Short mmCIF file of C-alpha atoms and ligand atoms in Angstrom, two decimals:
data_model
loop_
_atom_site.label_atom_id
_atom_site.label_comp_id
_atom_site.label_asym_id
_atom_site.label_seq_id
_atom_site.Cartn_x
_atom_site.Cartn_y
_atom_site.Cartn_z
CA MET A 1 9.14 -16.63 -17.70
CA ARG A 2 11.62 -14.24 -16.06
CA ILE A 3 10.17 -11.60 -13.75
CA LEU A 4 11.89 -8.71 -11.97
CA ILE A 5 10.26 -7.40 -8.79
CA ILE A 6 11.44 -4.02 -7.53
CA GLY A 7 11.47 -3.27 -3.80
CA GLN A 8 12.60 -4.74 -0.51
CA GLY A 9 9.72 -4.84 1.97
CA GLY A 10 7.05 -7.24 3.12
CA ARG A 11 4.92 -6.25 0.12
CA GLU A 12 7.65 -7.37 -2.27
CA HIS A 13 8.17 -10.61 -0.34
CA ALA A 14 4.41 -11.25 -0.70
CA LEU A 15 4.59 -10.46 -4.43
CA ALA A 16 7.51 -12.84 -4.90
CA TRP A 17 5.85 -15.54 -2.78
CA VAL A 18 2.57 -15.44 -4.69
CA LEU A 19 4.29 -15.33 -8.12
CA ALA A 20 6.47 -18.28 -7.06
CA ARG A 21 3.29 -20.34 -6.52
CA SER A 22 2.46 -20.04 -10.23
CA PRO A 23 2.27 -23.29 -12.23
CA GLN A 24 4.51 -21.50 -14.75
CA ALA A 25 7.37 -21.73 -12.20
CA PRO A 26 8.84 -18.35 -13.16
CA ASP A 27 12.42 -17.31 -12.48
CA LEU A 28 12.06 -14.46 -9.99
CA PHE A 29 14.56 -11.67 -9.38
CA ILE A 30 14.08 -9.08 -6.67
CA ALA A 31 15.96 -5.78 -6.58
CA PRO A 32 17.19 -5.28 -3.97
CA GLY A 33 15.01 -7.76 -2.05
CA ASN A 34 15.51 -8.98 1.52
CA PRO A 35 16.44 -12.30 3.18
CA GLY A 36 12.83 -13.50 2.74
CA THR A 37 12.69 -12.83 -1.01
CA ALA A 38 16.00 -14.71 -1.38
CA GLU A 39 14.12 -17.86 -0.33
CA VAL A 40 11.76 -17.68 -3.34
CA GLY A 41 13.96 -15.97 -5.92
CA THR A 42 17.31 -14.34 -6.54
CA ASN A 43 18.10 -10.97 -5.00
CA VAL A 44 19.77 -8.39 -7.23
CA PRO A 45 21.82 -5.75 -5.38
CA ILE A 46 20.43 -2.66 -7.13
CA ALA A 47 18.46 0.03 -5.27
CA ALA A 48 14.78 0.39 -6.16
CA THR A 49 15.39 4.01 -7.18
CA ASP A 50 18.39 3.38 -9.47
CA VAL A 51 16.33 3.31 -12.67
CA PRO A 52 19.21 3.27 -15.21
CA ALA A 53 20.93 0.35 -13.45
CA LEU A 54 17.64 -1.56 -13.13
CA LEU A 55 16.89 -1.11 -16.84
CA HIS A 56 20.38 -2.19 -17.84
CA TRP A 57 20.09 -5.28 -15.63
CA ALA A 58 16.60 -6.17 -16.96
CA GLN A 59 17.84 -5.90 -20.56
CA GLU A 60 20.97 -7.95 -19.87
CA HIS A 61 18.96 -10.69 -18.15
CA ALA A 62 16.09 -11.06 -20.66
CA ILE A 63 13.37 -10.09 -18.20
CA ASP A 64 9.87 -10.67 -19.59
CA PHE A 65 8.20 -8.10 -17.35
CA THR A 66 8.88 -6.07 -14.22
CA VAL A 67 6.57 -5.50 -11.24
CA VAL A 68 7.22 -2.34 -9.23
CA GLY A 69 6.46 -2.45 -5.48
CA PRO A 70 7.10 1.03 -4.03
CA GLU A 71 5.86 4.42 -5.20
CA GLN A 72 9.15 6.36 -5.45
CA PRO A 73 10.46 4.77 -8.68
CA LEU A 74 6.99 5.00 -10.25
CA VAL A 75 6.63 8.70 -9.49
CA ALA A 76 10.21 9.19 -10.71
CA GLY A 77 9.32 7.68 -14.12
CA LEU A 78 10.66 4.12 -14.05
CA VAL A 79 7.83 2.89 -16.26
CA ASP A 80 8.41 5.62 -18.86
CA THR A 81 12.10 4.72 -19.04
CA PHE A 82 11.47 0.96 -19.21
CA GLU A 83 8.68 1.21 -21.79
CA ALA A 84 10.71 3.55 -23.98
CA ALA A 85 13.33 0.77 -24.03
CA GLY A 86 10.73 -1.87 -24.97
CA GLN A 87 10.42 -3.44 -21.49
CA ARG A 88 7.00 -4.44 -20.18
CA VAL A 89 6.09 -3.26 -16.66
CA VAL A 90 3.24 -3.62 -14.18
CA GLY A 91 2.97 -0.03 -12.94
CA PRO A 92 1.78 3.42 -14.01
CA THR A 93 3.79 6.03 -15.91
CA ALA A 94 5.01 9.10 -14.01
CA ALA A 95 2.08 11.15 -15.35
CA ALA A 96 -0.43 8.56 -14.09
CA ALA A 97 1.43 8.03 -10.80
CA ARG A 98 0.77 11.71 -10.00
CA LEU A 99 -2.47 10.42 -8.47
CA GLU A 100 -0.21 9.51 -5.54
CA GLY A 101 2.79 11.75 -6.20
CA SER A 102 0.80 14.99 -6.02
CA LYS A 103 -2.14 15.23 -3.62
CA ALA A 104 -2.90 18.62 -5.21
CA PHE A 105 -3.19 16.96 -8.65
CA ALA A 106 -5.36 14.16 -7.24
CA LYS A 107 -7.78 16.62 -5.63
CA GLN A 108 -8.01 18.71 -8.79
CA PHE A 109 -8.59 15.51 -10.82
CA MET A 110 -11.37 14.31 -8.49
CA ALA A 111 -13.07 17.71 -8.60
CA ALA A 112 -12.93 17.71 -12.42
CA HIS A 113 -14.47 14.23 -12.65
CA GLY A 114 -17.08 14.45 -9.90
CA ILE A 115 -15.36 11.78 -7.78
CA PRO A 116 -16.55 12.01 -4.16
CA THR A 117 -13.88 13.25 -1.72
CA ALA A 118 -13.45 15.80 1.08
CA ASN A 119 -13.69 19.51 0.29
CA HIS A 120 -10.25 21.07 0.08
CA ARG A 121 -8.01 24.02 -0.74
CA THR A 122 -4.45 23.79 -2.05
CA PHE A 123 -1.75 26.28 -1.00
CA GLN A 124 1.55 26.84 -2.82
CA ALA A 125 4.88 27.31 -1.06
CA ASP A 126 4.47 31.12 -1.03
CA GLU A 127 0.92 31.01 0.38
CA TYR A 128 1.69 30.24 4.03
CA ASP A 129 -0.31 33.22 5.37
CA ALA A 130 -3.32 32.27 3.25
CA ALA A 131 -3.08 28.65 4.47
CA VAL A 132 -3.03 29.79 8.10
CA ALA A 133 -6.01 32.11 7.52
CA TYR A 134 -7.97 29.30 5.85
CA VAL A 135 -7.23 26.85 8.66
CA ARG A 136 -8.34 29.45 11.24
CA GLN A 137 -11.52 30.05 9.28
CA GLU A 138 -12.35 26.32 8.96
CA GLY A 139 -11.34 25.29 12.49
CA ALA A 140 -10.75 21.73 13.74
CA PRO A 141 -11.05 18.84 13.14
CA ILE A 142 -9.24 19.29 9.84
CA VAL A 143 -6.67 17.39 7.76
CA ILE A 144 -3.37 18.88 6.58
CA LYS A 145 -1.55 16.99 3.82
CA ALA A 146 1.87 17.44 2.27
CA SER A 147 1.17 17.35 -1.47
CA GLY A 148 4.22 15.25 -2.41
CA LEU A 149 5.47 11.83 -1.32
CA ALA A 150 6.14 11.70 2.41
CA GLY A 151 6.57 8.00 3.14
CA GLY A 152 2.97 7.58 4.30
CA LYS A 153 3.40 10.19 7.05
CA GLY A 154 2.33 13.31 5.13
CA ALA A 155 -1.35 13.39 6.16
CA VAL A 156 -1.96 14.87 9.59
CA VAL A 157 -5.44 14.54 11.08
CA CYS A 158 -5.73 17.50 13.48
CA HIS A 159 -8.30 17.49 16.26
CA THR A 160 -7.48 21.00 17.53
CA LEU A 161 -6.75 24.29 15.80
CA ASP A 162 -3.31 24.43 17.46
CA GLU A 163 -2.39 21.02 15.99
CA ALA A 164 -3.52 22.18 12.55
CA LEU A 165 -1.53 25.42 12.69
CA GLU A 166 1.52 23.49 13.87
CA ALA A 167 1.17 21.01 10.97
CA VAL A 168 0.94 23.84 8.42
CA THR A 169 3.98 25.55 9.94
CA ASP A 170 5.97 22.30 10.09
CA MET A 171 5.29 21.57 6.43
CA MET A 172 5.46 25.04 4.90
CA GLN A 173 7.98 26.83 7.13
CA GLU A 174 10.08 24.14 8.81
CA GLY A 175 10.34 21.83 5.80
CA THR A 176 9.49 18.69 7.80
CA PHE A 177 8.77 16.80 4.60
CA GLY A 178 11.24 18.69 2.41
CA ASP A 179 9.91 19.64 -1.02
CA ALA A 180 6.96 17.25 -0.54
CA GLY A 181 5.45 19.64 2.02
CA ALA A 182 6.11 22.92 0.23
CA GLU A 183 2.64 22.68 -1.30
CA VAL A 184 -0.09 21.64 1.13
CA VAL A 185 -3.66 20.45 0.76
CA VAL A 186 -6.06 21.40 3.54
CA GLU A 187 -9.07 19.09 3.66
CA SER A 188 -12.29 18.81 5.62
CA PHE A 189 -12.27 16.02 8.19
CA MET A 190 -14.38 13.03 7.10
CA GLU A 191 -16.25 11.02 9.72
CA GLY A 192 -16.45 7.26 9.04
CA GLU A 193 -14.43 4.07 8.74
CA GLU A 194 -11.64 3.52 6.22
CA VAL A 195 -11.30 0.71 3.71
CA SER A 196 -8.75 0.10 0.96
CA VAL A 197 -9.73 -1.11 -2.50
CA PHE A 198 -7.06 -2.51 -4.85
CA VAL A 199 -7.53 -2.48 -8.60
CA LEU A 200 -5.45 -4.22 -11.27
CA THR A 201 -5.93 -2.31 -14.50
CA ASP A 202 -4.54 -1.90 -18.01
CA GLY A 203 -6.34 1.43 -18.33
CA ALA A 204 -9.41 0.03 -20.07
CA HIS A 205 -10.29 -3.06 -18.02
CA TYR A 206 -9.94 -3.69 -14.32
CA LEU A 207 -10.07 -6.48 -11.76
CA LEU A 208 -10.60 -6.11 -8.01
CA LEU A 209 -8.53 -7.74 -5.29
CA ALA A 210 -10.15 -8.34 -1.89
CA PRO A 211 -10.93 -5.08 -0.02
CA ALA A 212 -8.73 -4.67 3.05
CA GLN A 213 -8.38 -2.67 6.23
CA ASP A 214 -5.05 -1.38 7.52
CA HIS A 215 -4.13 -0.34 11.10
CA LYS A 216 -2.06 2.81 10.81
CA ARG A 217 -1.49 3.72 14.46
CA ALA A 218 1.29 2.13 16.48
CA TYR A 219 -0.75 0.99 19.49
CA ASP A 220 -3.99 -0.83 20.26
CA GLY A 221 -7.21 1.12 20.04
CA ASP A 222 -5.77 3.24 17.19
CA GLU A 223 -3.60 5.15 19.66
CA GLY A 224 -0.08 6.49 19.19
CA PRO A 225 1.81 7.78 16.19
CA ASN A 226 1.11 6.93 12.55
CA THR A 227 3.14 4.06 11.10
CA GLY A 228 3.42 2.46 7.68
CA GLY A 229 0.79 -0.01 8.93
CA MET A 230 0.76 -2.43 11.87
CA GLY A 231 -1.52 -5.10 10.43
CA ALA A 232 -4.27 -5.75 7.93
CA TYR A 233 -7.09 -8.10 7.09
CA ALA A 234 -9.16 -8.94 4.06
CA PRO A 235 -11.88 -9.04 2.99
CA ALA A 236 -13.07 -6.15 5.15
CA PRO A 237 -16.73 -6.86 6.07
CA LEU A 238 -17.35 -3.10 5.79
CA ALA A 239 -16.93 -3.45 2.01
CA THR A 240 -20.19 -5.19 1.19
CA GLY A 241 -21.03 -6.14 -2.38
CA ARG A 242 -23.35 -3.12 -2.50
CA LEU A 243 -20.62 -0.75 -1.34
CA LEU A 244 -18.14 -2.16 -3.87
CA THR A 245 -20.67 -1.69 -6.69
CA GLN A 246 -21.00 1.95 -5.63
CA VAL A 247 -17.21 2.34 -5.42
CA CYS A 248 -16.76 0.92 -8.93
CA ARG A 249 -19.44 3.19 -10.38
CA ASP A 250 -18.63 6.41 -8.50
CA VAL A 251 -14.87 6.14 -8.03
CA ILE A 252 -13.01 3.51 -10.03
CA GLU A 253 -14.67 3.90 -13.41
CA PRO A 254 -14.57 7.73 -13.39
CA THR A 255 -10.94 7.57 -12.24
CA LEU A 256 -9.83 5.22 -15.02
CA GLY A 257 -11.97 7.07 -17.59
CA GLY A 258 -10.67 10.43 -16.41
CA MET A 259 -7.06 9.32 -16.77
CA VAL A 260 -7.74 8.08 -20.31
CA ALA A 261 -9.41 11.41 -21.14
CA ALA A 262 -6.38 13.24 -19.71
CA GLY A 263 -4.15 11.28 -22.10
CA HIS A 264 -2.50 9.28 -19.30
CA PRO A 265 -4.24 5.91 -19.04
CA TYR A 266 -3.63 4.43 -15.60
CA ARG A 267 -2.03 0.99 -15.91
CA GLY A 268 -0.80 -1.08 -13.01
CA ILE A 269 -2.11 -1.37 -9.48
CA LEU A 270 -4.33 1.39 -8.14
CA TYR A 271 -4.95 1.53 -4.39
CA VAL A 272 -7.93 3.64 -3.47
CA GLY A 273 -8.13 4.63 0.20
CA LEU A 274 -11.78 5.33 1.00
CA MET A 275 -13.71 6.74 3.93
CA VAL A 276 -17.12 5.12 4.20
CA THR A 277 -19.22 8.06 5.41
CA GLU A 278 -22.96 8.38 6.11
CA THR A 279 -23.31 9.87 2.63
CA GLY A 280 -21.37 7.09 0.89
CA PRO A 281 -17.75 6.25 0.07
CA ARG A 282 -15.35 9.17 -0.43
CA VAL A 283 -11.74 9.03 -1.57
CA VAL A 284 -9.16 9.74 1.14
CA GLU A 285 -6.21 9.16 -1.19
CA TYR A 286 -4.99 7.33 -4.24
CA ASN A 287 -1.79 5.30 -4.20
CA CYS A 288 -0.09 4.00 -7.32
CA ARG A 289 0.93 0.62 -5.82
CA LEU A 290 -0.15 -2.10 -3.43
CA GLY A 291 -0.38 -1.24 0.26
CA ASP A 292 2.04 -2.66 2.79
CA PRO A 293 0.97 -4.66 4.85
CA GLU A 294 -2.28 -4.94 2.83
CA ALA A 295 -0.39 -6.83 0.09
CA GLN A 296 0.41 -9.51 2.65
CA VAL A 297 -3.33 -10.30 2.93
CA VAL A 298 -4.79 -9.51 -0.50
CA LEU A 299 -2.15 -11.38 -2.53
CA PRO A 300 -2.32 -14.72 -0.70
CA LEU A 301 -6.10 -14.68 -1.32
CA VAL A 302 -5.58 -14.66 -5.10
CA GLN A 303 -6.34 -18.15 -6.40
CA SER A 304 -5.70 -17.37 -10.08
CA ASP A 305 -2.23 -17.54 -11.57
CA LEU A 306 -0.96 -14.02 -10.87
CA VAL A 307 1.88 -14.50 -13.38
CA GLU A 308 -0.73 -14.87 -16.12
CA VAL A 309 -2.68 -11.85 -14.83
CA PHE A 310 0.39 -9.58 -14.59
CA ASP A 311 1.65 -10.79 -17.97
CA ALA A 312 -1.71 -9.84 -19.54
CA LEU A 313 -1.76 -6.51 -17.70
CA SER A 314 1.72 -5.61 -18.91
CA ARG A 315 0.59 -6.40 -22.51
CA HIS A 316 -2.51 -4.18 -21.98
CA ARG A 317 -4.70 -7.26 -22.50
CA LEU A 318 -6.29 -7.64 -19.09
CA ARG A 319 -9.68 -8.45 -20.65
CA GLU A 320 -8.25 -11.86 -21.60
CA VAL A 321 -7.89 -13.01 -17.99
CA SER A 322 -10.03 -13.27 -14.88
CA LEU A 323 -9.25 -13.17 -11.20
CA ILE A 324 -10.52 -15.72 -8.71
CA VAL A 325 -10.29 -14.64 -5.09
CA ASP A 326 -10.40 -17.13 -2.21
CA PRO A 327 -13.77 -16.91 -0.41
CA GLY A 328 -12.02 -17.19 2.98
CA ALA A 329 -10.09 -14.49 4.80
CA ALA A 330 -6.51 -13.46 5.52
CA ALA A 331 -4.94 -11.47 8.36
CA CYS A 332 -1.46 -10.03 8.90
CA VAL A 333 0.12 -9.00 12.19
CA VAL A 334 3.20 -6.80 11.85
CA LEU A 335 6.04 -7.46 14.29
CA ALA A 336 7.93 -4.21 14.75
CA SER A 337 11.11 -3.16 16.52
CA GLY A 338 10.43 -1.58 19.93
CA GLY A 339 10.24 2.20 19.53
CA TYR A 340 9.06 2.16 15.89
CA PRO A 341 8.02 4.51 14.28
CA GLY A 342 10.49 6.50 16.42
CA ALA A 343 14.07 5.45 17.11
CA TYR A 344 14.65 1.71 17.45
CA GLU A 345 17.54 -0.74 17.76
CA LYS A 346 18.66 -3.11 15.00
CA GLY A 347 20.69 -6.30 14.97
CA HIS A 348 18.61 -8.42 17.37
CA PRO A 349 18.49 -12.14 16.45
CA ILE A 350 15.09 -13.43 15.29
CA GLU A 351 13.95 -16.89 16.44
CA GLY A 352 10.92 -19.04 15.75
CA LEU A 353 10.27 -18.50 12.04
CA GLU A 354 9.97 -22.22 11.30
CA ALA A 355 7.61 -22.78 14.22
CA ALA A 356 5.50 -19.85 13.03
CA ALA A 357 5.34 -21.14 9.45
CA ALA A 358 4.17 -24.52 10.81
CA VAL A 359 0.86 -22.98 11.94
CA PRO A 360 -1.76 -24.06 9.35
CA GLY A 361 -2.34 -21.35 6.73
CA ALA A 362 0.48 -19.13 8.07
CA THR A 363 3.25 -17.43 6.07
CA VAL A 364 5.89 -15.12 7.47
CA PHE A 365 6.78 -12.24 5.16
CA GLN A 366 10.07 -10.51 5.86
CA ALA A 367 10.55 -6.75 5.70
CA GLY A 368 13.16 -5.17 8.00
CA THR A 369 15.43 -8.20 8.32
CA GLY A 370 19.12 -8.79 7.64
CA HIS A 371 21.95 -11.11 8.56
CA ASP A 372 24.58 -10.52 11.22
CA ASP A 373 28.27 -11.39 10.84
CA THR A 374 27.57 -15.03 11.68
CA GLY A 375 24.77 -15.30 9.12
CA ARG A 376 21.98 -15.29 11.71
CA LEU A 377 18.71 -13.61 10.75
CA CYS A 378 18.33 -10.40 12.73
CA THR A 379 16.26 -7.23 12.88
CA ALA A 380 17.26 -4.50 10.44
CA GLY A 381 14.27 -2.15 10.24
CA GLY A 382 11.18 -0.74 11.94
CA ARG A 383 8.63 -3.18 10.58
CA VAL A 384 10.52 -6.46 10.82
CA LEU A 385 8.02 -9.16 9.80
CA GLY A 386 4.46 -9.45 8.55
CA VAL A 387 2.96 -12.64 9.94
CA SER A 388 0.04 -13.57 7.69
CA ALA A 389 -2.44 -16.39 7.84
CA GLN A 390 -5.39 -17.54 5.82
CA GLY A 391 -8.48 -19.16 7.27
CA ALA A 392 -12.00 -20.13 6.38
CA ASP A 393 -13.17 -16.87 7.95
CA LEU A 394 -11.71 -13.79 9.62
CA ALA A 395 -11.77 -15.30 13.12
CA GLU A 396 -9.74 -18.30 12.00
CA ALA A 397 -7.30 -16.19 9.98
CA LEU A 398 -6.69 -13.89 12.95
CA SER A 399 -6.26 -16.67 15.47
CA ARG A 400 -3.75 -18.41 13.19
CA ALA A 401 -1.86 -15.16 12.51
CA TYR A 402 -1.56 -14.43 16.24
CA GLU A 403 -0.58 -18.02 17.04
CA ALA A 404 2.21 -17.78 14.45
CA ALA A 405 3.24 -14.27 15.55
CA ASP A 406 3.51 -15.43 19.18
CA ARG A 407 5.98 -18.17 18.19
CA ILE A 408 8.48 -15.58 16.94
CA THR A 409 10.82 -13.82 19.33
CA PHE A 410 13.31 -10.97 19.10
CA ASN A 411 14.44 -8.38 21.56
CA GLY A 412 12.01 -5.45 21.68
CA LYS A 413 9.31 -7.15 19.55
CA HIS A 414 6.14 -5.06 19.39
CA ALA A 415 2.78 -6.00 17.84
CA ARG A 416 -0.72 -4.64 18.13
CA ARG A 417 -3.08 -7.16 19.74
CA ASP A 418 -6.27 -5.81 18.15
CA ILE A 419 -5.76 -6.40 14.43
CA GLY A 420 -9.10 -7.20 12.81
CA ARG A 421 -11.17 -6.42 15.91
CA ARG A 422 -13.40 -3.99 14.02
CA GLY A 423 -14.03 -6.58 11.33
CA LEU A 424 -14.97 -9.21 13.92
CA GLU A 425 -17.30 -6.75 15.67
CA ARG A 426 -18.97 -5.88 12.38
CA LEU A 427 -19.43 -9.57 11.53
CA SER A 428 -20.92 -10.38 14.94
CA ALA A 429 -23.29 -7.38 14.63
CA THR A 430 -24.50 -8.49 11.19
CA PRO A 431 -27.59 -10.72 11.44
N1 LIG B 1 -0.37 0.60 4.58
C1 LIG B 1 -0.53 1.85 3.96
C2 LIG B 1 0.23 2.03 2.72
O1 LIG B 1 0.84 1.13 2.19
O2 LIG B 1 0.24 3.15 2.22
#
């Protein structure tokens, strides 16, 4: 079996690592990959967004199926191009990926299918005055979202009216997010706790990965600027069996059914970001891919052969396989470059990876890493490493992840120290 993985972050390293564990011993190729993925497969120097070159390479190298990590190539139509050429892919078509690519489309879709979410209004590029008037009328707290892809930074939760007006102006007048922010969605603020649910689906059948919780803010106590995610853990105790049953019935099944009815069956990985409110779970956002760093906890917990599962998914035969998830827990602590998500330095040598990997249950996933002129591993991005660990329960997974994370050093290393705290508090409060 020959599998191409597209992307270059910690999520793609986790995908490659878990596929490499398969008893089928697949040949793995990662485009473009990173120094971590090169340890479990072969990196291919083609950018994740260069769809024609990726297709040509996949055809030339007899790839059985391709797994797409990031959202940009999906929204740009990679799957449409590959499938038209007879290539199998784990990922949604461009029309289905609009659930992430257009927040305006997603909100309209949820309204049409009775899927619980925050009340909203959408404003087109030429409706700035109307957007301002609406925000003034609604007041704060309120959420302003760029409709298009904005690298995870396009949703601004505003606690004052001034912040909300500034966000609307930044997006619609200043072009902070380019075309992605020309159209904005203004949403009511939802009170509650967030949880992420990941679904593998061929459009008709679906399987659930472990529910996870991300930590979006840069600093402890959910302070500081939004990041791509500073750590994650799974399963999130917030997502009880009862809650997941409700999510399947009220969100996942209407979403998959609605996409079939719209003529665009959703196939691939669907990430549903939910707010668990007093009145039940409500959708915050859909994403057309795995989360990062959530992938670094939900994938290691998969006990089934993920090659078999992805192969079946890409043949639209998911009903033929099942998914066994480890009953334990996993946690991931992101080690970031000092200053991230603002300006940061690159090129600092990284030490201690072997010592970290020697911690029982620990795996270090690489993201923003590179090699210097002498071949030493060094920092090359904002989120440098995702240090994950599995354990019998959340407390053990977290203590192992932190023990491993503390064995790694590089100049400017920054990590949150409170990953998983909410989960531990919830577990200790549960009789
Ligand atoms: N960790 C959030 C995301 O991947 O969108």
